[in-house]
Amino acid sequence: MARNGILGALATFALDALRSATRSAVPQPSRGGSSSAAAPPRDAGRARLRPSRGVQTVELRPEEVRGLRLSYAPSPDGQPDAGEVVWTWVPYAENDGRGKDRPVLVIARESAQRVYAVKLTSKPKDGDREFLSIGTGQWDDSGRPSWVDLDQLYSVHVEGMRREAAALDRERFVQVARALQRLHGWNAGE
């Protein structure tokens, strides 16, 4: 009887170790549409500014990004430019390694290989101060209204971009830039 208890405990320990190892594996995000594919895991805490410099999209802490200059510069060249809505894999806020492909609005260039972006959602957020309505656009095939999440900032690698969806018109981009300026103190130069 005691032997079965020890074997059971060892089996439970081995199963827990296997689950833990599976969670820390580094799966590749899918290249498909809006799946909930897993992505490389991140630290559980949001304090880490740049968890990885691979090609995946990473969440940044807006309060730690200083001197950001938001400017409208869309160009239909296949590269993510400020003012464009592009699709990329975005990690969930829970920081548990999950996420999904979704549209993001590019707001500024970070480097030659990376841009800053804010995510879009089609879930109604009227009255929520952390979201700004931008209406409809070609980035949503169903023609649903969208809201910009003003409180979350992402670094998108040009190779992590799935596709260029549409350019936001200048007027709506300026509204987003001014809202981000009020919230984070970034320069909303047009």
JSON list of C-alpha atoms in Angstrom, two decimals:
[
{"chain": "A", "resi": 1, "resn": "MET", "atom": "CA", "xyz": [0.00, 0.00, 0.00]},
{"chain": "A", "resi": 2, "resn": "ALA", "atom": "CA", "xyz": [2.80, 2.42, 0.89]},
{"chain": "A", "resi": 3, "resn": "ARG", "atom": "CA", "xyz": [4.50, 1.50, -2.37]},
{"chain": "A", "resi": 4, "resn": "ASN", "atom": "CA", "xyz": [1.40, 2.56, -4.36]},
{"chain": "A", "resi": 5, "resn": "GLY", "atom": "CA", "xyz": [1.38, 5.88, -2.47]},
{"chain": "A", "resi": 6, "resn": "ILE", "atom": "CA", "xyz": [5.01, 6.56, -3.40]},
{"chain": "A", "resi": 7, "resn": "LEU", "atom": "CA", "xyz": [4.45, 5.54, -7.02]},
{"chain": "A", "resi": 8, "resn": "GLY", "atom": "CA", "xyz": [1.36, 7.76, -7.18]},
{"chain": "A", "resi": 9, "resn": "ALA", "atom": "CA", "xyz": [3.30, 10.71, -5.75]},
{"chain": "A", "resi": 10, "resn": "LEU", "atom": "CA", "xyz": [6.13, 10.13, -8.26]},
{"chain": "A", "resi": 11, "resn": "ALA", "atom": "CA", "xyz": [3.64, 9.93, -11.14]},
{"chain": "A", "resi": 12, "resn": "THR", "atom": "CA", "xyz": [1.99, 13.19, -10.02]},
{"chain": "A", "resi": 13, "resn": "PHE", "atom": "CA", "xyz": [5.40, 14.86, -9.71]},
{"chain": "A", "resi": 14, "resn": "ALA", "atom": "CA", "xyz": [6.42, 13.67, -13.21]},
{"chain": "A", "resi": 15, "resn": "LEU", "atom": "CA", "xyz": [3.13, 14.85, -14.71]},
{"chain": "A", "resi": 16, "resn": "ASP", "atom": "CA", "xyz": [3.48, 18.28, -13.08]},
{"chain": "A", "resi": 17, "resn": "ALA", "atom": "CA", "xyz": [7.07, 18.57, -14.37]},
{"chain": "A", "resi": 18, "resn": "LEU", "atom": "CA", "xyz": [5.94, 17.62, -17.87]},
{"chain": "A", "resi": 19, "resn": "ARG", "atom": "CA", "xyz": [3.15, 20.22, -17.80]},
{"chain": "A", "resi": 20, "resn": "SER", "atom": "CA", "xyz": [5.60, 22.87, -16.59]},
{"chain": "A", "resi": 21, "resn": "ALA", "atom": "CA", "xyz": [8.10, 21.99, -19.33]},
{"chain": "A", "resi": 22, "resn": "THR", "atom": "CA", "xyz": [5.34, 22.10, -21.95]},
{"chain": "A", "resi": 23, "resn": "ARG", "atom": "CA", "xyz": [4.30, 25.59, -20.79]},
{"chain": "A", "resi": 24, "resn": "SER", "atom": "CA", "xyz": [7.88, 26.83, -21.06]},
{"chain": "A", "resi": 25, "resn": "ALA", "atom": "CA", "xyz": [8.46, 25.46, -24.55]},
{"chain": "A", "resi": 26, "resn": "VAL", "atom": "CA", "xyz": [8.87, 28.05, -27.25]},
{"chain": "A", "resi": 27, "resn": "PRO", "atom": "CA", "xyz": [6.11, 27.44, -29.80]},
{"chain": "A", "resi": 28, "resn": "GLN", "atom": "CA", "xyz": [6.01, 29.51, -32.98]},
{"chain": "A", "resi": 29, "resn": "PRO", "atom": "CA", "xyz": [3.03, 31.76, -33.64]},
{"chain": "A", "resi": 30, "resn": "SER", "atom": "CA", "xyz": [0.80, 30.67, -36.49]},
{"chain": "A", "resi": 31, "resn": "ARG", "atom": "CA", "xyz": [0.77, 32.52, -39.79]},
{"chain": "A", "resi": 32, "resn": "GLY", "atom": "CA", "xyz": [-2.98, 32.18, -40.13]},
{"chain": "A", "resi": 33, "resn": "GLY", "atom": "CA", "xyz": [-5.84, 34.64, -39.64]},
{"chain": "A", "resi": 34, "resn": "SER", "atom": "CA", "xyz": [-7.23, 35.23, -36.16]},
{"chain": "A", "resi": 35, "resn": "SER", "atom": "CA", "xyz": [-6.30, 32.03, -34.38]},
{"chain": "A", "resi": 36, "resn": "SER", "atom": "CA", "xyz": [-5.41, 31.82, -30.72]},
{"chain": "A", "resi": 37, "resn": "ALA", "atom": "CA", "xyz": [-2.03, 30.27, -31.42]},
{"chain": "A", "resi": 38, "resn": "ALA", "atom": "CA", "xyz": [0.54, 30.12, -28.67]},
{"chain": "A", "resi": 39, "resn": "ALA", "atom": "CA", "xyz": [3.64, 32.27, -28.81]},
{"chain": "A", "resi": 40, "resn": "PRO", "atom": "CA", "xyz": [6.95, 32.42, -27.00]},
{"chain": "A", "resi": 41, "resn": "PRO", "atom": "CA", "xyz": [6.32, 32.83, -23.27]},
{"chain": "A", "resi": 42, "resn": "ARG", "atom": "CA", "xyz": [7.25, 35.99, -21.42]},
{"chain": "A", "resi": 43, "resn": "ASP", "atom": "CA", "xyz": [8.09, 36.80, -17.85]},
{"chain": "A", "resi": 44, "resn": "ALA", "atom": "CA", "xyz": [4.99, 36.78, -15.70]},
{"chain": "A", "resi": 45, "resn": "GLY", "atom": "CA", "xyz": [5.62, 40.35, -14.51]},
{"chain": "A", "resi": 46, "resn": "ARG", "atom": "CA", "xyz": [4.92, 43.34, -16.74]},
{"chain": "A", "resi": 47, "resn": "ALA", "atom": "CA", "xyz": [8.03, 45.13, -15.45]},
{"chain": "A", "resi": 48, "resn": "ARG", "atom": "CA", "xyz": [10.30, 43.73, -18.13]},
{"chain": "A", "resi": 49, "resn": "LEU", "atom": "CA", "xyz": [10.48, 46.30, -20.90]},
{"chain": "A", "resi": 50, "resn": "ARG", "atom": "CA", "xyz": [11.81, 44.18, -23.78]},
{"chain": "A", "resi": 51, "resn": "PRO", "atom": "CA", "xyz": [11.44, 40.49, -23.01]},
{"chain": "A", "resi": 52, "resn": "SER", "atom": "CA", "xyz": [12.81, 39.33, -26.33]},
{"chain": "A", "resi": 53, "resn": "ARG", "atom": "CA", "xyz": [14.24, 40.87, -29.46]},
{"chain": "A", "resi": 54, "resn": "GLY", "atom": "CA", "xyz": [13.18, 38.14, -31.86]},
{"chain": "A", "resi": 55, "resn": "VAL", "atom": "CA", "xyz": [10.54, 38.79, -34.48]},
{"chain": "A", "resi": 56, "resn": "GLN", "atom": "CA", "xyz": [7.56, 38.38, -32.17]},
{"chain": "A", "resi": 57, "resn": "THR", "atom": "CA", "xyz": [5.42, 41.28, -31.02]},
{"chain": "A", "resi": 58, "resn": "VAL", "atom": "CA", "xyz": [6.10, 42.22, -27.40]},
{"chain": "A", "resi": 59, "resn": "GLU", "atom": "CA", "xyz": [4.15, 44.33, -24.95]},
{"chain": "A", "resi": 60, "resn": "LEU", "atom": "CA", "xyz": [5.94, 47.35, -23.50]},
{"chain": "A", "resi": 61, "resn": "ARG", "atom": "CA", "xyz": [5.19, 49.51, -20.48]},
{"chain": "A", "resi": 62, "resn": "PRO", "atom": "CA", "xyz": [4.01, 52.87, -21.91]},
{"chain": "A", "resi": 63, "resn": "GLU", "atom": "CA", "xyz": [5.28, 54.77, -18.87]},
{"chain": "A", "resi": 64, "resn": "GLU", "atom": "CA", "xyz": [8.82, 53.57, -19.61]},
{"chain": "A", "resi": 65, "resn": "VAL", "atom": "CA", "xyz": [8.83, 54.76, -23.23]},
{"chain": "A", "resi": 66, "resn": "ARG", "atom": "CA", "xyz": [10.01, 58.36, -23.26]},
{"chain": "A", "resi": 67, "resn": "GLY", "atom": "CA", "xyz": [10.36, 60.88, -26.07]},
{"chain": "A", "resi": 68, "resn": "LEU", "atom": "CA", "xyz": [8.03, 59.06, -28.43]},
{"chain": "A", "resi": 69, "resn": "ARG", "atom": "CA", "xyz": [7.05, 61.24, -31.41]},
{"chain": "A", "resi": 70, "resn": "LEU", "atom": "CA", "xyz": [3.82, 60.21, -33.11]},
{"chain": "A", "resi": 71, "resn": "SER", "atom": "CA", "xyz": [3.64, 61.20, -36.77]},
{"chain": "A", "resi": 72, "resn": "TYR", "atom": "CA", "xyz": [1.42, 60.22, -39.66]},
{"chain": "A", "resi": 73, "resn": "ALA", "atom": "CA", "xyz": [3.44, 58.58, -42.45]},
{"chain": "A", "resi": 74, "resn": "PRO", "atom": "CA", "xyz": [1.55, 55.76, -44.22]},
{"chain": "A", "resi": 75, "resn": "SER", "atom": "CA", "xyz": [3.11, 54.33, -47.37]},
{"chain": "A", "resi": 76, "resn": "PRO", "atom": "CA", "xyz": [1.70, 51.30, -49.26]},
{"chain": "A", "resi": 77, "resn": "ASP", "atom": "CA", "xyz": [5.13, 49.64, -49.45]},
{"chain": "A", "resi": 78, "resn": "GLY", "atom": "CA", "xyz": [4.51, 46.46, -47.46]},
{"chain": "A", "resi": 79, "resn": "GLN", "atom": "CA", "xyz": [6.36, 47.89, -44.45]},
{"chain": "A", "resi": 80, "resn": "PRO", "atom": "CA", "xyz": [4.53, 48.97, -41.25]},
{"chain": "A", "resi": 81, "resn": "ASP", "atom": "CA", "xyz": [4.37, 52.78, -41.14]},
{"chain": "A", "resi": 82, "resn": "ALA", "atom": "CA", "xyz": [2.79, 55.20, -38.66]},
{"chain": "A", "resi": 83, "resn": "GLY", "atom": "CA", "xyz": [-0.87, 55.59, -39.49]},
{"chain": "A", "resi": 84, "resn": "GLU", "atom": "CA", "xyz": [-1.28, 52.08, -40.89]},
{"chain": "A", "resi": 85, "resn": "VAL", "atom": "CA", "xyz": [-3.26, 49.23, -39.41]},
{"chain": "A", "resi": 86, "resn": "VAL", "atom": "CA", "xyz": [-1.33, 45.97, -39.72]},
{"chain": "A", "resi": 87, "resn": "TRP", "atom": "CA", "xyz": [-1.99, 42.44, -38.48]},
{"chain": "A", "resi": 88, "resn": "THR", "atom": "CA", "xyz": [0.45, 40.78, -36.08]},
{"chain": "A", "resi": 89, "resn": "TRP", "atom": "CA", "xyz": [0.44, 38.22, -33.30]},
{"chain": "A", "resi": 90, "resn": "VAL", "atom": "CA", "xyz": [-0.30, 40.04, -30.01]},
{"chain": "A", "resi": 91, "resn": "PRO", "atom": "CA", "xyz": [0.23, 38.46, -26.58]},
{"chain": "A", "resi": 92, "resn": "TYR", "atom": "CA", "xyz": [-2.69, 38.41, -24.15]},
{"chain": "A", "resi": 93, "resn": "ALA", "atom": "CA", "xyz": [-2.51, 40.77, -21.15]},
{"chain": "A", "resi": 94, "resn": "GLU", "atom": "CA", "xyz": [-2.24, 37.78, -18.79]},
{"chain": "A", "resi": 95, "resn": "ASN", "atom": "CA", "xyz": [1.36, 37.28, -19.97]},
{"chain": "A", "resi": 96, "resn": "ASP", "atom": "CA", "xyz": [0.92, 33.52, -19.99]},
{"chain": "A", "resi": 97, "resn": "GLY", "atom": "CA", "xyz": [2.34, 32.85, -23.46]},
{"chain": "A", "resi": 98, "resn": "ARG", "atom": "CA", "xyz": [-1.00, 32.94, -25.25]},
{"chain": "A", "resi": 99, "resn": "GLY", "atom": "CA", "xyz": [-2.20, 35.53, -27.76]},
{"chain": "A", "resi": 100, "resn": "LYS", "atom": "CA", "xyz": [-3.77, 35.91, -31.18]},
{"chain": "A", "resi": 101, "resn": "ASP", "atom": "CA", "xyz": [-3.40, 37.58, -34.55]},
{"chain": "A", "resi": 102, "resn": "ARG", "atom": "CA", "xyz": [-5.08, 40.96, -34.45]},
{"chain": "A", "resi": 103, "resn": "PRO", "atom": "CA", "xyz": [-4.96, 44.41, -36.02]},
{"chain": "A", "resi": 104, "resn": "VAL", "atom": "CA", "xyz": [-2.73, 47.07, -34.47]},
{"chain": "A", "resi": 105, "resn": "LEU", "atom": "CA", "xyz": [-2.32, 50.74, -35.35]},
{"chain": "A", "resi": 106, "resn": "VAL", "atom": "CA", "xyz": [1.30, 51.70, -35.96]},
{"chain": "A", "resi": 107, "resn": "ILE", "atom": "CA", "xyz": [1.99, 55.01, -34.18]},
{"chain": "A", "resi": 108, "resn": "ALA", "atom": "CA", "xyz": [5.75, 55.52, -34.53]},
{"chain": "A", "resi": 109, "resn": "ARG", "atom": "CA", "xyz": [9.02, 53.93, -35.59]},
{"chain": "A", "resi": 110, "resn": "GLU", "atom": "CA", "xyz": [11.15, 52.37, -32.84]},
{"chain": "A", "resi": 111, "resn": "SER", "atom": "CA", "xyz": [14.11, 51.30, -35.00]},
{"chain": "A", "resi": 112, "resn": "ALA", "atom": "CA", "xyz": [14.84, 50.13, -38.55]},
{"chain": "A", "resi": 113, "resn": "GLN", "atom": "CA", "xyz": [13.30, 46.74, -37.69]},
{"chain": "A", "resi": 114, "resn": "ARG", "atom": "CA", "xyz": [10.59, 47.65, -35.15]},
{"chain": "A", "resi": 115, "resn": "VAL", "atom": "CA", "xyz": [7.61, 49.97, -34.81]},
{"chain": "A", "resi": 116, "resn": "TYR", "atom": "CA", "xyz": [5.44, 51.03, -31.87]},
{"chain": "A", "resi": 117, "resn": "ALA", "atom": "CA", "xyz": [1.76, 50.09, -32.12]},
{"chain": "A", "resi": 118, "resn": "VAL", "atom": "CA", "xyz": [-1.48, 50.05, -30.14]},
{"chain": "A", "resi": 119, "resn": "LYS", "atom": "CA", "xyz": [-3.99, 47.24, -30.54]},
{"chain": "A", "resi": 120, "resn": "LEU", "atom": "CA", "xyz": [-7.50, 47.48, -31.94]},
{"chain": "A", "resi": 121, "resn": "THR", "atom": "CA", "xyz": [-10.56, 45.66, -30.70]},
{"chain": "A", "resi": 122, "resn": "SER", "atom": "CA", "xyz": [-14.03, 45.24, -32.15]},
{"chain": "A", "resi": 123, "resn": "LYS", "atom": "CA", "xyz": [-15.57, 44.60, -28.74]},
{"chain": "A", "resi": 124, "resn": "PRO", "atom": "CA", "xyz": [-17.64, 47.69, -27.85]},
{"chain": "A", "resi": 125, "resn": "LYS", "atom": "CA", "xyz": [-15.83, 49.93, -25.36]},
{"chain": "A", "resi": 126, "resn": "ASP", "atom": "CA", "xyz": [-18.05, 53.04, -25.33]},
{"chain": "A", "resi": 127, "resn": "GLY", "atom": "CA", "xyz": [-17.54, 55.00, -22.13]},
{"chain": "A", "resi": 128, "resn": "ASP", "atom": "CA", "xyz": [-14.24, 53.29, -21.30]},
{"chain": "A", "resi": 129, "resn": "ARG", "atom": "CA", "xyz": [-11.55, 55.99, -20.93]},
{"chain": "A", "resi": 130, "resn": "GLU", "atom": "CA", "xyz": [-8.76, 53.58, -21.91]},
{"chain": "A", "resi": 131, "resn": "PHE", "atom": "CA", "xyz": [-10.28, 53.09, -25.37]},
{"chain": "A", "resi": 132, "resn": "LEU", "atom": "CA", "xyz": [-10.93, 55.49, -28.25]},
{"chain": "A", "resi": 133, "resn": "SER", "atom": "CA", "xyz": [-13.49, 54.75, -30.95]},
{"chain": "A", "resi": 134, "resn": "ILE", "atom": "CA", "xyz": [-12.09, 55.01, -34.49]},
{"chain": "A", "resi": 135, "resn": "GLY", "atom": "CA", "xyz": [-15.11, 53.64, -36.37]},
{"chain": "A", "resi": 136, "resn": "THR", "atom": "CA", "xyz": [-14.88, 51.19, -39.22]},
{"chain": "A", "resi": 137, "resn": "GLY", "atom": "CA", "xyz": [-12.16, 50.47, -41.73]},
{"chain": "A", "resi": 138, "resn": "GLN", "atom": "CA", "xyz": [-10.75, 48.01, -44.23]},
{"chain": "A", "resi": 139, "resn": "TRP", "atom": "CA", "xyz": [-8.79, 46.23, -41.49]},
{"chain": "A", "resi": 140, "resn": "ASP", "atom": "CA", "xyz": [-12.04, 44.49, -40.43]},
{"chain": "A", "resi": 141, "resn": "ASP", "atom": "CA", "xyz": [-13.57, 42.35, -43.19]},
{"chain": "A", "resi": 142, "resn": "SER", "atom": "CA", "xyz": [-16.91, 42.36, -41.34]},
{"chain": "A", "resi": 143, "resn": "GLY", "atom": "CA", "xyz": [-17.11, 46.17, -41.21]},
{"chain": "A", "resi": 144, "resn": "ARG", "atom": "CA", "xyz": [-17.36, 46.24, -37.42]},
{"chain": "A", "resi": 145, "resn": "PRO", "atom": "CA", "xyz": [-16.52, 49.46, -35.51]},
{"chain": "A", "resi": 146, "resn": "SER", "atom": "CA", "xyz": [-13.13, 49.42, -33.77]},
{"chain": "A", "resi": 147, "resn": "TRP", "atom": "CA", "xyz": [-11.63, 50.91, -30.63]},
{"chain": "A", "resi": 148, "resn": "VAL", "atom": "CA", "xyz": [-7.95, 51.68, -29.96]},
{"chain": "A", "resi": 149, "resn": "ASP", "atom": "CA", "xyz": [-6.59, 50.43, -26.64]},
{"chain": "A", "resi": 150, "resn": "LEU", "atom": "CA", "xyz": [-4.76, 53.54, -25.40]},
{"chain": "A", "resi": 151, "resn": "ASP", "atom": "CA", "xyz": [-3.28, 51.82, -22.37]},
{"chain": "A", "resi": 152, "resn": "GLN", "atom": "CA", "xyz": [-1.27, 49.04, -24.03]},
{"chain": "A", "resi": 153, "resn": "LEU", "atom": "CA", "xyz": [1.80, 49.58, -26.20]},
{"chain": "A", "resi": 154, "resn": "TYR", "atom": "CA", "xyz": [3.50, 47.00, -28.39]},
{"chain": "A", "resi": 155, "resn": "SER", "atom": "CA", "xyz": [6.78, 46.71, -30.25]},
{"chain": "A", "resi": 156, "resn": "VAL", "atom": "CA", "xyz": [6.17, 45.02, -33.61]},
{"chain": "A", "resi": 157, "resn": "HIS", "atom": "CA", "xyz": [9.05, 43.60, -35.65]},
{"chain": "A", "resi": 158, "resn": "VAL", "atom": "CA", "xyz": [8.68, 44.16, -39.40]},
{"chain": "A", "resi": 159, "resn": "GLU", "atom": "CA", "xyz": [9.05, 40.40, -39.94]},
{"chain": "A", "resi": 160, "resn": "GLY", "atom": "CA", "xyz": [6.35, 39.73, -37.33]},
{"chain": "A", "resi": 161, "resn": "MET", "atom": "CA", "xyz": [3.81, 41.70, -39.31]},
{"chain": "A", "resi": 162, "resn": "ARG", "atom": "CA", "xyz": [1.33, 39.39, -41.02]},
{"chain": "A", "resi": 163, "resn": "ARG", "atom": "CA", "xyz": [-0.10, 41.88, -43.51]},
{"chain": "A", "resi": 164, "resn": "GLU", "atom": "CA", "xyz": [-0.73, 45.55, -44.11]},
{"chain": "A", "resi": 165, "resn": "ALA", "atom": "CA", "xyz": [-4.50, 46.01, -43.73]},
{"chain": "A", "resi": 166, "resn": "ALA", "atom": "CA", "xyz": [-5.27, 49.69, -44.34]},
{"chain": "A", "resi": 167, "resn": "ALA", "atom": "CA", "xyz": [-4.17, 53.23, -43.61]},
{"chain": "A", "resi": 168, "resn": "LEU", "atom": "CA", "xyz": [-6.15, 55.20, -41.08]},
{"chain": "A", "resi": 169, "resn": "ASP", "atom": "CA", "xyz": [-7.09, 58.64, -42.39]},
{"chain": "A", "resi": 170, "resn": "ARG", "atom": "CA", "xyz": [-5.08, 61.58, -41.00]},
{"chain": "A", "resi": 171, "resn": "GLU", "atom": "CA", "xyz": [-7.98, 63.00, -38.97]},
{"chain": "A", "resi": 172, "resn": "ARG", "atom": "CA", "xyz": [-8.56, 59.78, -37.02]},
{"chain": "A", "resi": 173, "resn": "PHE", "atom": "CA", "xyz": [-4.80, 59.26, -36.56]},
{"chain": "A", "resi": 174, "resn": "VAL", "atom": "CA", "xyz": [-4.50, 62.77, -35.08]},
{"chain": "A", "resi": 175, "resn": "GLN", "atom": "CA", "xyz": [-7.34, 61.97, -32.64]},
{"chain": "A", "resi": 176, "resn": "VAL", "atom": "CA", "xyz": [-5.50, 58.83, -31.53]},
{"chain": "A", "resi": 177, "resn": "ALA", "atom": "CA", "xyz": [-2.17, 60.68, -31.27]},
{"chain": "A", "resi": 178, "resn": "ARG", "atom": "CA", "xyz": [-3.69, 63.45, -29.14]},
{"chain": "A", "resi": 179, "resn": "ALA", "atom": "CA", "xyz": [-5.37, 60.92, -26.83]},
{"chain": "A", "resi": 180, "resn": "LEU", "atom": "CA", "xyz": [-2.02, 59.11, -26.42]},
{"chain": "A", "resi": 181, "resn": "GLN", "atom": "CA", "xyz": [-0.30, 62.45, -25.77]},
{"chain": "A", "resi": 182, "resn": "ARG", "atom": "CA", "xyz": [-2.79, 63.30, -22.99]},
{"chain": "A", "resi": 183, "resn": "LEU", "atom": "CA", "xyz": [-2.44, 59.86, -21.44]},
{"chain": "A", "resi": 184, "resn": "HIS", "atom": "CA", "xyz": [1.31, 59.24, -21.80]},
{"chain": "A", "resi": 185, "resn": "GLY", "atom": "CA", "xyz": [2.88, 62.63, -22.55]},
{"chain": "A", "resi": 186, "resn": "TRP", "atom": "CA", "xyz": [4.19, 61.60, -25.97]},
{"chain": "A", "resi": 187, "resn": "ASN", "atom": "CA", "xyz": [4.66, 64.23, -28.70]},
{"chain": "A", "resi": 188, "resn": "ALA", "atom": "CA", "xyz": [1.65, 64.19, -31.04]},
{"chain": "A", "resi": 189, "resn": "GLY", "atom": "CA", "xyz": [3.41, 65.99, -33.88]},
{"chain": "A", "resi": 190, "resn": "GLU", "atom": "CA", "xyz": [1.44, 65.69, -37.07]}
]
